Amino acid sequence: MNRLLLLPVLWAFTLIACRDTTPEEPPTPTPYVFQAPEGFPPFFDPEDNKTTIEGIALGRKLFYDPVLSGNNTIACADCHKQENGFTDPRRFSIGIDGIAGHRNSMSLINLAWQHRLFWDGRAHGLEDQALFPIKDPIEMHETLGNAVAELQAIPEYRELFWQAFGTRQIDSLLVAKAIAQFERSLISFNSRYDRWKQGLDTLDKSEMNGMQLFMDPVKGGCAKCHSFGAMFSDFLFRNNGKDSIVTDMGRFSVSGLPQDIGAVKTPSMRNVEYTAPYMLDGRFATLEEVLEFYNTGFHLGPHTDPFMSTLVKGRLNEKEKRDIIAFLKTLSEPDILTNPAFSKPQ
Ligand code: HEC
Ligand code: HEC
């Protein structure tokens, strides 16, 4: 046999011979690259949990898998539904024991840019947050030990953890890391508004007027809190005057500061068209109701954000309210509702 031909044959033999003796090299996961568009803050990719294609794939499977809940009936996705912008169309989500919580579920879009999670910001970062709902007695009501043991018993999961993290030994930290990676990949940056900003689309008169009103500190007064930056929120905690007597203490239960009584995280306005019902307790079914609240319905109490007292009641007429809503809808990105990369894996 020709010597040149022999070489690959010998090489193949050596490989086979070595197989049993050398430890298996962990695979190198493929980095996930997201180039934030102009105006967006840079994509947050923590040093100790870099987002990878394999990590996202694992996190996505976990997100849709009821195995993480106590009786294996509820997945994250049951209260964060893709077709509703990753929130829950029910006012209060129902957990595994049929008990409803007392807060409306939140959208999971663009979380890569947020570090204090939940309405009251009690979780710090997505890795920290991910284990809360699993343990929550009203939500998934499972012990982490049990959840991990169940995953460990499933060969497919052992393989996916190997691909993503180079180990088949599953633990809750890795579960949290994978879910966080999937959540970071849920990004919306391509609404009509974004395309308009890039000169690729037009907005009509009503939408343009709505934008002006939204920004105007006297007329709409919205951008004061739902800032006019890329996220349409500064994610600070505020009491927007929903009640004259505060029933949910909000941020106060975390910070203990009197100015935080009834204050909650200011939500982003992106995709708000899809995330009804609105507010911490889902009290408003439509954007029309929300606009009427900001026009006439807010209460000025000792804990209400001081900016609210600068807003004149009844300042917006019907057309102006409609225009603001028309503008809000330019921040919608219908693709996120069906994007197969965000959907339940087959
Ligand atoms: C039974 C319904 C339910 C289930 C199941 C559930 N969630 Fe939630 N989720 C909620 C509710 C309600 C909130 C708001 C709770 C609060 O602020 O106290 C929330 C808030 C969040 C937030 C905070 C978002 C933000 O903007 O601050 C994240 C992230 C999140 N959930 C991820 C998950 C993940 C991951 C899972 C699965 C491991 C999960 N959720 C399972 C109902 C649920
Ligand atoms: C003083 C700050 C402030 C101002 C001004 C303000 N908001 Fe809000 N907004 C908030 C906070 C805080 C919340 C969350 C409150 C809650 O859920 O209890 C919120 C909630 C909302 C929601 C519900 C979002 C969701 O996902 O549930 C919409 C819609 C909204 N605001 C639109 C507007 C519009 C439109 C204006 C102007 C007319 C406006 N806001 C003015 C702070 C403000």
XYZ file of C-alpha atoms and ligand atoms in Angstrom:
432
model
C 0.000 0.000 0.000
C 1.106 3.522 -0.773
C 2.676 5.178 2.308
C 0.530 8.258 1.907
C -2.617 6.168 2.099
C -1.349 4.277 5.109
C -0.920 7.387 7.223
C -4.600 8.221 7.717
C -5.312 4.560 8.421
C -2.669 4.474 11.162
C -3.972 7.722 12.529
C -7.513 6.357 12.730
C -6.235 3.301 14.609
C -4.411 5.482 17.103
C -7.567 7.505 17.685
C -9.634 4.409 18.371
C -6.949 2.994 20.641
C -6.770 6.219 22.659
C -10.486 6.520 23.133
C -10.798 4.445 26.290
C -7.806 5.875 28.065
C -7.897 9.669 27.574
C -10.698 11.575 29.321
C -13.330 13.033 27.016
C -12.480 16.624 26.086
C -15.361 18.961 26.984
C -16.817 20.582 23.858
C -16.275 24.291 23.269
C -19.649 26.030 23.183
C -20.274 28.522 20.390
C -20.375 32.135 21.597
C -23.662 33.952 21.007
C -23.015 37.330 19.449
C -25.563 40.085 19.668
C -24.602 43.432 18.255
C -26.876 45.944 19.951
C -28.216 48.405 17.391
C -27.292 52.057 17.611
C -28.824 53.710 20.644
C -29.045 50.442 22.594
C -26.739 49.976 25.568
C -24.213 47.186 24.909
C -25.503 43.614 25.350
C -24.845 42.487 28.921
C -22.979 39.178 28.862
C -21.656 38.342 32.352
C -18.067 37.059 32.621
C -19.130 34.026 34.685
C -21.994 33.041 32.383
C -21.185 33.995 28.819
C -24.130 33.422 26.512
C -23.599 30.561 24.061
C -25.726 28.870 21.425
C -25.667 25.614 23.424
C -26.532 27.406 26.676
C -29.491 29.128 25.027
C -30.726 25.806 23.599
C -30.585 24.177 27.028
C -32.209 27.152 28.761
C -34.966 27.179 26.188
C -35.746 23.504 26.817
C -35.803 24.077 30.582
C -38.013 27.150 30.189
C -40.667 25.095 28.417
C -40.308 21.980 30.573
C -42.787 21.364 33.420
C -40.242 18.969 34.959
C -39.046 21.947 37.023
C -42.351 22.149 38.915
C -43.447 20.122 41.945
C -45.973 17.915 40.167
C -44.461 18.341 36.693
C -47.456 20.291 35.369
C -46.290 23.915 35.030
C -43.405 25.384 33.077
C -42.049 28.928 33.134
C -43.749 29.332 29.765
C -47.211 28.792 31.269
C -47.062 32.195 32.958
C -44.738 33.786 30.386
C -46.406 32.993 27.076
C -44.668 33.830 23.830
C -47.921 34.813 22.084
C -48.453 37.402 24.839
C -44.974 38.915 24.730
C -43.775 36.450 27.401
C -46.299 37.541 29.986
C -49.608 36.065 31.183
C -52.932 37.270 29.772
C -54.573 36.280 33.076
C -54.658 39.009 35.695
C -53.031 36.713 38.252
C -51.096 33.623 37.238
C -52.214 30.306 38.709
C -49.492 28.068 40.157
C -49.321 24.269 40.361
C -51.671 23.972 43.318
C -54.378 26.043 41.644
C -53.568 29.028 43.859
C -53.299 32.462 42.254
C -50.563 34.897 43.173
C -51.355 38.558 43.742
C -49.190 40.107 41.041
C -49.451 40.170 37.276
C -46.742 38.289 35.411
C -44.035 40.341 33.674
C -42.730 40.341 30.128
C -39.338 38.687 29.651
C -38.334 40.681 26.582
C -35.053 42.643 26.663
C -34.078 41.389 30.105
C -30.391 41.404 29.121
C -30.489 45.098 29.986
C -32.076 44.716 33.408
C -30.406 43.820 36.668
C -33.082 44.228 39.325
C -35.862 41.788 38.655
C -39.481 41.393 39.755
C -41.834 44.299 40.323
C -40.019 45.092 43.563
C -36.521 44.324 42.237
C -35.849 41.696 44.912
C -33.773 39.477 42.580
C -30.362 40.643 41.425
C -29.672 39.471 37.916
C -31.223 36.707 35.860
C -29.098 33.915 37.338
C -30.383 34.851 40.788
C -33.974 35.258 39.630
C -34.352 31.932 37.799
C -34.512 29.779 40.920
C -37.188 31.882 42.676
C -40.223 30.615 40.710
C -39.133 26.978 41.060
C -39.093 27.283 44.860
C -42.080 29.637 45.115
C -44.860 27.764 46.971
C -47.538 29.443 44.835
C -45.750 29.098 41.501
C -43.810 25.882 40.777
C -43.490 24.646 44.368
C -40.512 22.360 43.900
C -37.280 21.845 45.846
C -34.131 22.505 43.874
C -32.783 19.121 44.989
C -35.756 17.345 43.457
C -35.676 19.361 40.247
C -31.969 18.654 39.788
C -32.400 14.927 40.555
C -35.172 14.667 37.966
C -33.036 16.377 35.321
C -30.032 14.243 36.210
C -32.088 11.127 35.464
C -32.873 12.258 31.900
C -30.072 11.286 29.446
C -30.954 14.073 27.019
C -30.442 16.704 29.714
C -27.125 15.197 30.783
C -26.024 15.542 27.166
C -27.259 19.130 26.832
C -25.466 20.176 30.044
C -22.326 18.548 28.666
C -22.645 20.528 25.435
C -23.315 23.821 27.218
C -21.174 23.592 30.352
C -18.806 20.660 29.818
C -20.222 18.590 32.677
C -22.902 15.941 33.041
C -23.165 16.653 36.747
C -26.227 18.912 36.902
C -26.699 21.429 39.707
C -29.127 24.253 40.340
C -26.566 26.936 39.543
C -26.149 25.560 36.033
C -29.935 25.316 35.641
C -30.170 29.013 36.532
C -27.312 29.920 34.203
C -28.903 28.159 31.241
C -32.313 29.739 31.807
C -30.653 33.152 32.137
C -28.882 32.656 28.808
C -32.134 31.824 27.054
C -33.811 34.866 28.609
C -30.969 37.130 27.443
C -31.633 35.988 23.903
C -35.248 37.244 24.012
C -34.570 40.565 22.365
C -36.771 43.067 20.599
C -35.146 45.883 18.670
C -36.910 45.860 15.334
C -40.229 47.648 15.791
C -41.677 50.124 13.309
C -40.347 52.845 15.579
C -36.811 51.402 15.284
C -37.110 51.212 11.519
C -38.438 54.768 11.418
C -35.402 55.915 13.394
C -33.150 54.262 10.822
C -35.043 55.938 8.006
C -36.501 52.647 6.771
C -40.162 53.228 7.618
C -42.582 56.102 8.105
C -44.900 56.973 10.973
C -48.253 58.613 10.294
C -49.486 61.925 11.706
C -51.281 60.407 14.652
C -48.252 58.308 15.642
C -45.899 61.299 15.340
C -48.240 63.435 17.420
C -48.464 60.643 20.003
C -44.676 60.583 20.218
C -44.576 64.331 20.859
C -47.226 64.032 23.565
C -45.423 61.071 25.161
C -42.210 63.110 25.388
C -43.777 66.431 26.393
C -43.363 66.787 30.171
C -46.559 68.820 30.499
C -48.973 67.228 28.027
C -48.242 63.500 28.274
C -45.517 63.424 30.857
C -44.812 59.773 30.074
C -41.128 59.948 29.113
C -40.273 61.357 32.527
C -40.469 57.759 33.777
C -40.781 55.620 30.643
C -37.690 57.382 29.378
C -37.163 58.142 25.757
C -34.071 55.925 25.613
C -33.911 52.641 23.725
C -35.762 50.695 26.453
C -38.518 53.226 27.123
C -37.887 52.908 30.836
C -35.087 53.714 33.241
C -36.284 50.697 35.304
C -36.379 52.778 38.493
C -38.963 52.093 41.192
C -41.874 54.513 41.463
C -45.359 54.850 42.805
C -47.458 56.211 39.938
C -50.474 56.917 42.146
C -52.619 53.852 41.453
C -54.262 53.903 44.883
C -54.990 56.394 47.609
C -54.158 53.644 50.111
C -51.219 51.457 49.142
C -52.016 47.736 49.349
C -48.861 46.209 47.808
C -45.799 47.732 49.489
C -43.671 47.053 46.390
C -40.054 48.158 46.610
C -40.470 49.159 50.261
C -40.433 45.500 51.300
C -36.908 45.244 49.854
C -35.419 48.650 50.677
C -37.339 49.686 53.798
C -37.210 53.288 52.548
C -40.411 55.338 53.054
C -40.166 56.830 49.546
C -40.455 53.279 48.179
C -43.883 52.555 49.645
C -45.984 51.221 46.770
C -43.161 51.886 44.306
C -42.553 49.279 41.594
C -40.272 48.898 38.610
C -41.230 51.186 35.747
C -42.017 48.829 32.853
C -40.627 49.200 29.339
C -43.118 50.371 26.720
C -41.763 48.059 24.024
C -44.400 45.527 22.928
C -46.820 46.884 25.515
C -49.578 46.287 22.968
C -49.224 42.559 23.682
C -48.759 42.491 27.448
C -52.271 43.192 28.783
C -53.533 43.271 31.452
C -51.564 46.192 32.815
C -49.900 47.284 36.060
C -48.572 45.296 38.986
C -51.990 43.814 39.725
C -53.230 43.679 36.138
C -56.078 46.054 37.004
C -56.396 47.581 33.532
C -57.470 45.403 30.624
C -56.692 47.875 27.847
C -54.323 50.704 26.956
C -57.393 52.993 26.758
C -58.001 52.361 30.461
C -54.327 53.043 31.217
C -54.453 56.364 29.347
C -57.599 57.438 31.182
C -55.868 56.582 34.450
C -52.935 58.879 33.615
C -55.347 61.533 32.377
C -57.780 61.643 35.286
C -57.542 58.574 37.523
C -54.316 58.908 39.515
C -54.185 59.624 43.238
C -51.763 61.996 44.871
C -50.755 60.599 48.232
C -47.689 60.981 50.449
C -45.884 58.197 48.568
C -46.870 59.065 45.015
C -43.932 60.028 42.784
C -43.661 63.846 43.017
C -43.717 64.184 39.233
C -47.358 63.001 39.158
C -48.454 66.144 41.009
C -47.174 68.263 38.098
C -49.655 66.575 35.738
C -52.967 68.421 35.286
C -56.019 66.171 35.430
C -58.028 66.065 32.214
C -55.137 67.510 30.169
C -55.548 65.003 27.316
C -58.538 64.974 24.951
C -59.824 61.809 23.237
C -57.740 62.311 20.137
C -54.575 62.902 22.141
C -55.088 59.716 24.125
C -55.653 57.808 20.882
C -52.474 59.300 19.423
C -50.378 58.253 22.402
C -51.719 54.713 22.041
C -50.969 54.789 18.312
C -47.407 55.787 19.162
C -47.085 53.031 21.785
C -48.100 50.504 19.133
C -45.205 51.577 16.914
C -43.009 49.991 19.610
C -44.494 46.555 18.845
C -42.514 43.861 17.106
C -44.975 41.160 15.977
C -42.108 38.769 15.150
C -41.337 38.139 18.807
C -44.738 36.450 19.192
C -43.874 33.752 16.652
C -40.072 33.790 16.314
C -39.261 30.050 16.217
C -35.975 30.639 18.084
C -38.046 31.701 21.123
C -40.666 28.947 20.822
C -41.064 25.609 22.533
C -38.370 23.286 21.164
C -39.669 20.299 19.212
C -47.306 30.613 38.210
C -46.836 31.617 37.272
C -45.360 31.800 37.034
C -44.443 30.823 36.723
C -44.639 29.327 36.629
C -43.196 31.522 36.479
N -43.369 32.877 36.612
Fe -41.980 34.299 36.294
N -43.226 35.713 37.046
C -44.530 35.486 37.437
C -45.041 36.648 38.152
C -46.429 36.783 38.754
C -43.977 37.585 38.180
C -43.956 38.912 38.932
C -43.775 38.522 40.410
C -43.315 39.616 41.339
O -42.858 40.655 40.885
O -43.370 39.397 42.558
C -42.862 36.964 37.455
C -41.641 37.593 37.217
C -40.593 37.015 36.509
C -39.371 37.688 36.118
C -39.007 39.139 36.399
C -39.066 39.972 35.126
C -38.721 41.432 35.345
O -38.906 42.229 34.425
O -38.269 41.807 36.430
C -38.590 36.768 35.458
C -37.213 36.988 34.841
C -39.328 35.523 35.448
N -40.537 35.713 36.078
C -38.851 34.340 34.901
C -39.436 33.094 35.156
C -38.768 31.822 34.931
C -37.374 31.653 34.373
C -39.654 30.846 35.323
C -39.425 29.348 35.340
C -38.271 28.875 36.092
C -40.864 31.532 35.755
N -40.684 32.882 35.664
C -42.012 30.875 36.169
C -45.253 34.324 37.213
C -44.676 33.088 36.965
C -44.166 58.969 37.692
C -43.702 58.004 36.755
C -44.622 57.603 35.610
C -45.251 58.401 34.689
C -45.236 59.916 34.621
C -45.935 57.528 33.774
N -45.747 56.231 34.149
Fe -46.552 54.607 33.263
N -45.857 53.451 34.780
C -45.049 53.870 35.811
C -44.904 52.792 36.760
C -44.063 52.841 38.039
C -45.662 51.724 36.271
C -45.893 50.391 36.957
C -46.957 50.676 37.987
C -47.679 49.482 38.506
O -47.722 48.471 37.840
O -48.232 49.573 39.584
C -46.248 52.168 35.006
C -47.057 51.381 34.195
C -47.482 51.751 32.943
C -48.124 50.874 31.997
C -48.431 49.396 32.225
C -47.320 48.540 31.681
C -47.413 47.112 32.084
O -46.651 46.325 31.515
O -48.214 46.730 32.936
C -48.377 51.595 30.852
C -49.008 51.097 29.576
C -47.912 52.946 31.117
N -47.373 53.003 32.389
C -47.977 53.978 30.204
C -47.743 55.306 30.553
C -48.110 56.448 29.736
C -48.740 56.335 28.349
C -47.778 57.564 30.435
C -48.022 58.989 30.063
C -49.410 59.337 29.808
C -47.170 57.123 31.691
N -47.178 55.755 31.721
C -46.675 57.948 32.688
C -44.499 55.114 35.947
C -44.946 56.236 35.261
